[in-house]
DNA sequence: AATGAATGAGATTTCATTCAT
DNA sequence: AATGAATGAAATCTCATTCAT
């Protein structure tokens, strides 16, 4: 988010950007050091290994992300309010620093096991929202797992589209349309 | 698709699976040779390089994919027919061999430049269907690029969900629901 | 022992010699590759890591060593026969290839845990010989653990002396004297 | 010996222990700093380099050692008195601080050249005692170099045995037996 | 076609040492 | 004196590719 302060911050920012631009495996320690303007060894003062760096970056931002989601849940109620609010926050998160958003998308699968149980896990969260609304008869009966994946797809795919120049930034401009799409889907029933 | 025959087929199948399981960069020639039950040198009998192997795998399956899409286009007309038929074919393609589907998803971006203009490119295709339908007043005016990404998201995300055990296989069972979701979205207008 | 055949043998022999000459930590993979006349990577075709190479070398020769000891035990009986025979065999082993002998001395402590239980462990063996002889009244009562260490000292120290030019090679010429010394010690009682 | 006082003392003690536990090459500056509870830079306040630290530690303790030996030589005469007295002092030295004893054993060879002529060098000393006694017909003719190594072996090996739990501490309890063993050996003649 | 040892380039990591604070 | 970040050199290891057999 904020531009990094200190060498440690610069190293981490450089790594984050490179991971998004070239992939984690495609980025070498040398690449990171070069962009950060330090030597390769400097990295190891702050992180035990490349893998450690990836995890640290992920969890740091994932926690921010989780915090944002928690806030939305306490300030909104019912799918009609929650889903649009979530779309808005996701897109705002993306627009604020799309590197961070893309990085989380990029490495989440590799770290899935450590995240799966987490209640802040967005997939978990959306799934619960659907299930609860169905229980309260706010939504028709449906396969909550499937619906959840569809909603996730509606939010993530525009981000991917933006990356490849197929969708215009900022994503915020698309909030209303995407939120509307989300609501149509959860109301479909099965 | 069909189980591989001959060393070449076994090597390619092994590579395909490993690429999906561990990523392309995360898979070494030695890994592939090991799973295929041959030695490292054998690989170079059939493919000039690792990169060449990736491309060969991609284009081989991409052509099948393109063929399938062409057929759909000639046998259906208008978004109301085309979109459900496409969802059905995509999911059928997935169910037939999800490794192939996932592999294409995995490497598409890296090879995007060579495929971008291709009418078999699903993004291109869906985009044209939307635009044409809007022109013919079959659909309300809308940001076709955005709608396209949303539709792509509705198809791809269930596949990702299936990979991580969040959506039940075969995907075919979800065709009606997802097709319905696609139609709702294109009708939304903006 | 026999001069090495094949690159693998040359690599292992080079490593063995360098480990003795400069210590294990003091020897780099590059050193080994250089002396063997190969590039650094070649080493990893035959051994998974430097540590693995050290272990492989140790156990290969340790087994030879153990075999030699076993033979002595079956062909001699009682401390008066066994101890001189063991001294002779140890010194013969040393003279045949002092690199091997010194290498075993050098790394045994690091691999102690894996060797401690081994009945071929020379310390174990000598200890048993003493204990058994005491039980059979062939020797006076004594602290077998201490006596064992003293005997080991009598055999190893000449090898160290030879290394630093303080004792003349071949060690075999000293067999009678050292064997006599061993017998004096075990007869001391306490 | 005495527990260390001041940062310098703590650093040196930490280094000494680690060198014995993991070897000199196996111990990094960071390891030492960590155990001493200081940072890496602090070490260079007191010693120019790691090598310098090793030498300083060696010579500091070696001088104590030499002092002890000088005293023994002036207060005892002839091998029958000198050898038991030396064994006693060596074992006392060991018991007082076995880290120091083991450290000296560990690095002696690397620093041998600087110490070789020194009369406090135990090898030199023992060798002279034997030679002188032979000259005075107190002992039979013998290969003084070999006998010396055997005596050294009788003293050092119990210390190694103690390290690996094969010989009971304190070593002092074994003085009489080991001294007796030494005398038997020097009387053997050849 | 196939083997598998070897190469050569480069990746990750370690570490003694320096230096600004 | 002390800190701890950073350096620079070297160490370990990986890996796509080549090549003699």
mmCIF file of N, CA, C and O (backbone and C1' of nucleotides) in Angstrom, chain F:
data_model
loop_
_atom_site.group_PDB
_atom_site.id
_atom_site.type_symbol
_atom_site.label_atom_id
_atom_site.label_comp_id
_atom_site.label_asym_id
_atom_site.label_seq_id
_atom_site.Cartn_x
_atom_site.Cartn_y
_atom_site.Cartn_z
ATOM 1 P P DA F 1 36.279 -2.151 25.684
ATOM 2 O "O5'" DA F 1 35.781 -1.881 24.245
ATOM 3 C "C5'" DA F 1 34.888 -0.779 24.074
ATOM 4 C "C4'" DA F 1 33.471 -1.076 24.487
ATOM 5 C "C3'" DA F 1 32.914 -2.360 23.902
ATOM 6 O "O3'" DA F 1 31.811 -2.770 24.695
ATOM 7 C "C1'" DA F 1 31.895 -0.499 22.886
ATOM 8 P P DA F 2 31.112 -4.197 24.391
ATOM 9 O "O5'" DA F 2 30.022 -3.745 23.330
ATOM 10 C "C5'" DA F 2 28.919 -2.976 23.806
ATOM 11 C "C4'" DA F 2 27.925 -2.817 22.696
ATOM 12 C "C3'" DA F 2 27.623 -4.084 21.900
ATOM 13 O "O3'" DA F 2 26.248 -4.334 22.078
ATOM 14 C "C1'" DA F 2 27.964 -2.221 20.477
ATOM 15 P P DT F 3 25.484 -5.475 21.238
ATOM 16 O "O5'" DT F 3 24.927 -4.658 20.008
ATOM 17 C "C5'" DT F 3 23.997 -3.604 20.252
ATOM 18 C "C4'" DT F 3 23.526 -3.078 18.921
ATOM 19 C "C3'" DT F 3 23.013 -4.170 17.983
ATOM 20 O "O3'" DT F 3 21.649 -3.911 17.729
ATOM 21 C "C1'" DT F 3 24.493 -2.676 16.864
ATOM 22 P P DG F 4 20.639 -5.097 17.474
ATOM 23 O "O5'" DG F 4 20.651 -5.086 15.889
ATOM 24 C "C5'" DG F 4 20.345 -3.889 15.197
ATOM 25 C "C4'" DG F 4 20.750 -4.042 13.751
ATOM 26 C "C3'" DG F 4 20.541 -5.451 13.183
ATOM 27 O "O3'" DG F 4 20.321 -5.347 11.777
ATOM 28 C "C1'" DG F 4 22.743 -4.886 12.931
ATOM 29 P P DA F 5 18.980 -5.595 11.147
ATOM 30 O "O5'" DA F 5 19.114 -4.800 9.781
ATOM 31 C "C5'" DA F 5 19.294 -3.390 9.813
ATOM 32 C "C4'" DA F 5 20.269 -2.976 8.722
ATOM 33 C "C3'" DA F 5 20.042 -3.677 7.383
ATOM 34 O "O3'" DA F 5 20.125 -2.691 6.376
ATOM 35 C "C1'" DA F 5 22.285 -4.002 8.092
ATOM 36 P P DA F 6 19.818 -3.096 4.880
ATOM 37 O "O5'" DA F 6 21.247 -3.403 4.277
ATOM 38 C "C5'" DA F 6 22.204 -2.353 4.261
ATOM 39 C "C4'" DA F 6 23.521 -2.898 3.764
ATOM 40 C "C3'" DA F 6 23.427 -3.781 2.511
ATOM 41 O "O3'" DA F 6 24.049 -3.080 1.435
ATOM 42 C "C1'" DA F 6 24.877 -4.725 4.171
ATOM 43 P P DT F 7 24.330 -3.811 0.058
ATOM 44 O "O5'" DT F 7 25.789 -4.407 0.276
ATOM 45 C "C5'" DT F 7 26.812 -3.548 0.767
ATOM 46 C "C4'" DT F 7 28.129 -4.274 0.781
ATOM 47 C "C3'" DT F 7 28.443 -5.038 -0.509
ATOM 48 O "O3'" DT F 7 29.747 -4.663 -0.911
ATOM 49 C "C1'" DT F 7 28.653 -6.475 1.360
ATOM 50 P P DG F 8 30.169 -4.730 -2.438
ATOM 51 O "O5'" DG F 8 30.992 -6.096 -2.440
ATOM 52 C "C5'" DG F 8 32.027 -6.269 -1.470
ATOM 53 C "C4'" DG F 8 32.547 -7.676 -1.561
ATOM 54 C "C3'" DG F 8 32.518 -8.284 -2.961
ATOM 55 O "O3'" DG F 8 33.592 -9.194 -3.017
ATOM 56 C "C1'" DG F 8 31.207 -9.589 -1.570
ATOM 57 P P DA F 9 34.301 -9.519 -4.338
ATOM 58 O "O5'" DA F 9 34.990 -10.882 -3.908
ATOM 59 C "C5'" DA F 9 35.343 -11.063 -2.540
ATOM 60 C "C4'" DA F 9 34.995 -12.471 -2.110
ATOM 61 C "C3'" DA F 9 35.116 -13.516 -3.236
ATOM 62 O "O3'" DA F 9 35.889 -14.576 -2.731
ATOM 63 C "C1'" DA F 9 33.050 -13.737 -2.121
ATOM 64 P P DA F 10 36.420 -15.676 -3.729
ATOM 65 O "O5'" DA F 10 35.783 -16.984 -3.080
ATOM 66 C "C5'" DA F 10 35.663 -17.033 -1.660
ATOM 67 C "C4'" DA F 10 34.572 -17.993 -1.285
ATOM 68 C "C3'" DA F 10 34.537 -19.258 -2.149
ATOM 69 O "O3'" DA F 10 34.287 -20.345 -1.296
ATOM 70 C "C1'" DA F 10 32.416 -18.293 -2.071
ATOM 71 P P DA F 11 34.794 -21.767 -1.709
ATOM 72 O "O5'" DA F 11 33.672 -22.686 -1.045
ATOM 73 C "C5'" DA F 11 33.125 -22.353 0.223
ATOM 74 C "C4'" DA F 11 31.705 -22.850 0.278
ATOM 75 C "C3'" DA F 11 31.504 -24.128 -0.541
ATOM 76 O "O3'" DA F 11 31.092 -25.205 0.268
ATOM 77 C "C1'" DA F 11 29.841 -22.485 -1.053
ATOM 78 P P DT F 12 30.896 -26.592 -0.459
ATOM 79 O "O5'" DT F 12 29.322 -26.633 -0.624
ATOM 80 C "C5'" DT F 12 28.489 -26.347 0.485
ATOM 81 C "C4'" DT F 12 27.062 -26.365 0.021
ATOM 82 C "C3'" DT F 12 26.669 -27.656 -0.713
ATOM 83 O "O3'" DT F 12 25.409 -28.069 -0.188
ATOM 84 C "C1'" DT F 12 26.203 -25.776 -2.070
ATOM 85 P P DC F 13 24.846 -29.486 -0.576
ATOM 86 O "O5'" DC F 13 23.945 -29.131 -1.848
ATOM 87 C "C5'" DC F 13 22.935 -28.144 -1.692
ATOM 88 C "C4'" DC F 13 22.387 -27.765 -3.045
ATOM 89 C "C3'" DC F 13 21.913 -28.920 -3.935
ATOM 90 O "O3'" DC F 13 20.505 -28.805 -4.006
ATOM 91 C "C1'" DC F 13 23.046 -27.245 -5.179
ATOM 92 P P DT F 14 19.644 -29.797 -4.880
ATOM 93 O "O5'" DT F 14 19.387 -28.974 -6.208
ATOM 94 C "C5'" DT F 14 18.850 -27.671 -6.099
ATOM 95 C "C4'" DT F 14 18.562 -27.175 -7.488
ATOM 96 C "C3'" DT F 14 17.892 -28.213 -8.390
ATOM 97 O "O3'" DT F 14 16.814 -27.522 -9.014
ATOM 98 C "C1'" DT F 14 19.820 -27.347 -9.450
ATOM 99 P P DC F 15 15.660 -28.289 -9.750
ATOM 100 O "O5'" DC F 15 16.041 -28.065 -11.283
ATOM 101 C "C5'" DC F 15 16.489 -26.782 -11.684
ATOM 102 C "C4'" DC F 15 17.007 -26.879 -13.096
ATOM 103 C "C3'" DC F 15 16.465 -28.082 -13.879
ATOM 104 O "O3'" DC F 15 16.122 -27.646 -15.169
ATOM 105 C "C1'" DC F 15 18.798 -28.029 -13.996
ATOM 106 P P DA F 16 14.863 -28.239 -15.898
ATOM 107 O "O5'" DA F 16 15.170 -27.805 -17.385
ATOM 108 C "C5'" DA F 16 15.352 -26.417 -17.662
ATOM 109 C "C4'" DA F 16 16.380 -26.238 -18.756
ATOM 110 C "C3'" DA F 16 16.097 -27.011 -20.036
ATOM 111 O "O3'" DA F 16 16.483 -26.184 -21.130
ATOM 112 C "C1'" DA F 16 18.179 -27.717 -19.145
ATOM 113 P P DT F 17 16.232 -26.694 -22.602
ATOM 114 O "O5'" DT F 17 17.618 -27.390 -22.952
ATOM 115 C "C5'" DT F 17 18.801 -26.600 -22.930
ATOM 116 C "C4'" DT F 17 20.012 -27.484 -23.101
ATOM 117 C "C3'" DT F 17 19.980 -28.434 -24.292
ATOM 118 O "O3'" DT F 17 21.011 -28.039 -25.178
ATOM 119 C "C1'" DT F 17 20.884 -29.474 -22.382
ATOM 120 P P DT F 18 21.238 -28.762 -26.568
ATOM 121 O "O5'" DT F 18 22.557 -29.626 -26.312
ATOM 122 C "C5'" DT F 18 23.679 -29.001 -25.699
ATOM 123 C "C4'" DT F 18 24.761 -30.030 -25.480
ATOM 124 C "C3'" DT F 18 25.051 -30.927 -26.687
ATOM 125 O "O3'" DT F 18 26.458 -31.003 -26.806
ATOM 126 C "C1'" DT F 18 24.605 -32.259 -24.800
ATOM 127 P P DC F 19 27.121 -31.515 -28.156
ATOM 128 O "O5'" DC F 19 27.712 -32.928 -27.699
ATOM 129 C "C5'" DC F 19 28.345 -33.056 -26.417
ATOM 130 C "C4'" DC F 19 28.594 -34.522 -26.148
ATOM 131 C "C3'" DC F 19 28.727 -35.379 -27.409
ATOM 132 O "O3'" DC F 19 29.756 -36.317 -27.196
ATOM 133 C "C1'" DC F 19 27.055 -36.262 -26.036
ATOM 134 P P DA F 20 30.720 -36.732 -28.444
ATOM 135 O "O5'" DA F 20 31.428 -38.018 -27.811
ATOM 136 C "C5'" DA F 20 31.793 -38.009 -26.445
ATOM 137 C "C4'" DA F 20 31.553 -39.385 -25.839
ATOM 138 C "C3'" DA F 20 31.919 -40.567 -26.735
ATOM 139 O "O3'" DA F 20 32.462 -41.596 -25.922
ATOM 140 C "C1'" DA F 20 29.622 -40.677 -26.204
ATOM 141 P P DT F 21 32.973 -42.957 -26.542
ATOM 142 O "O5'" DT F 21 31.734 -43.919 -26.312
ATOM 143 C "C5'" DT F 21 31.253 -44.127 -24.978
ATOM 144 C "C4'" DT F 21 30.043 -45.009 -25.021
ATOM 145 C "C3'" DT F 21 30.153 -46.216 -25.965
ATOM 146 O "O3'" DT F 21 30.159 -47.413 -25.204
ATOM 147 C "C1'" DT F 21 28.027 -45.166 -26.131
#
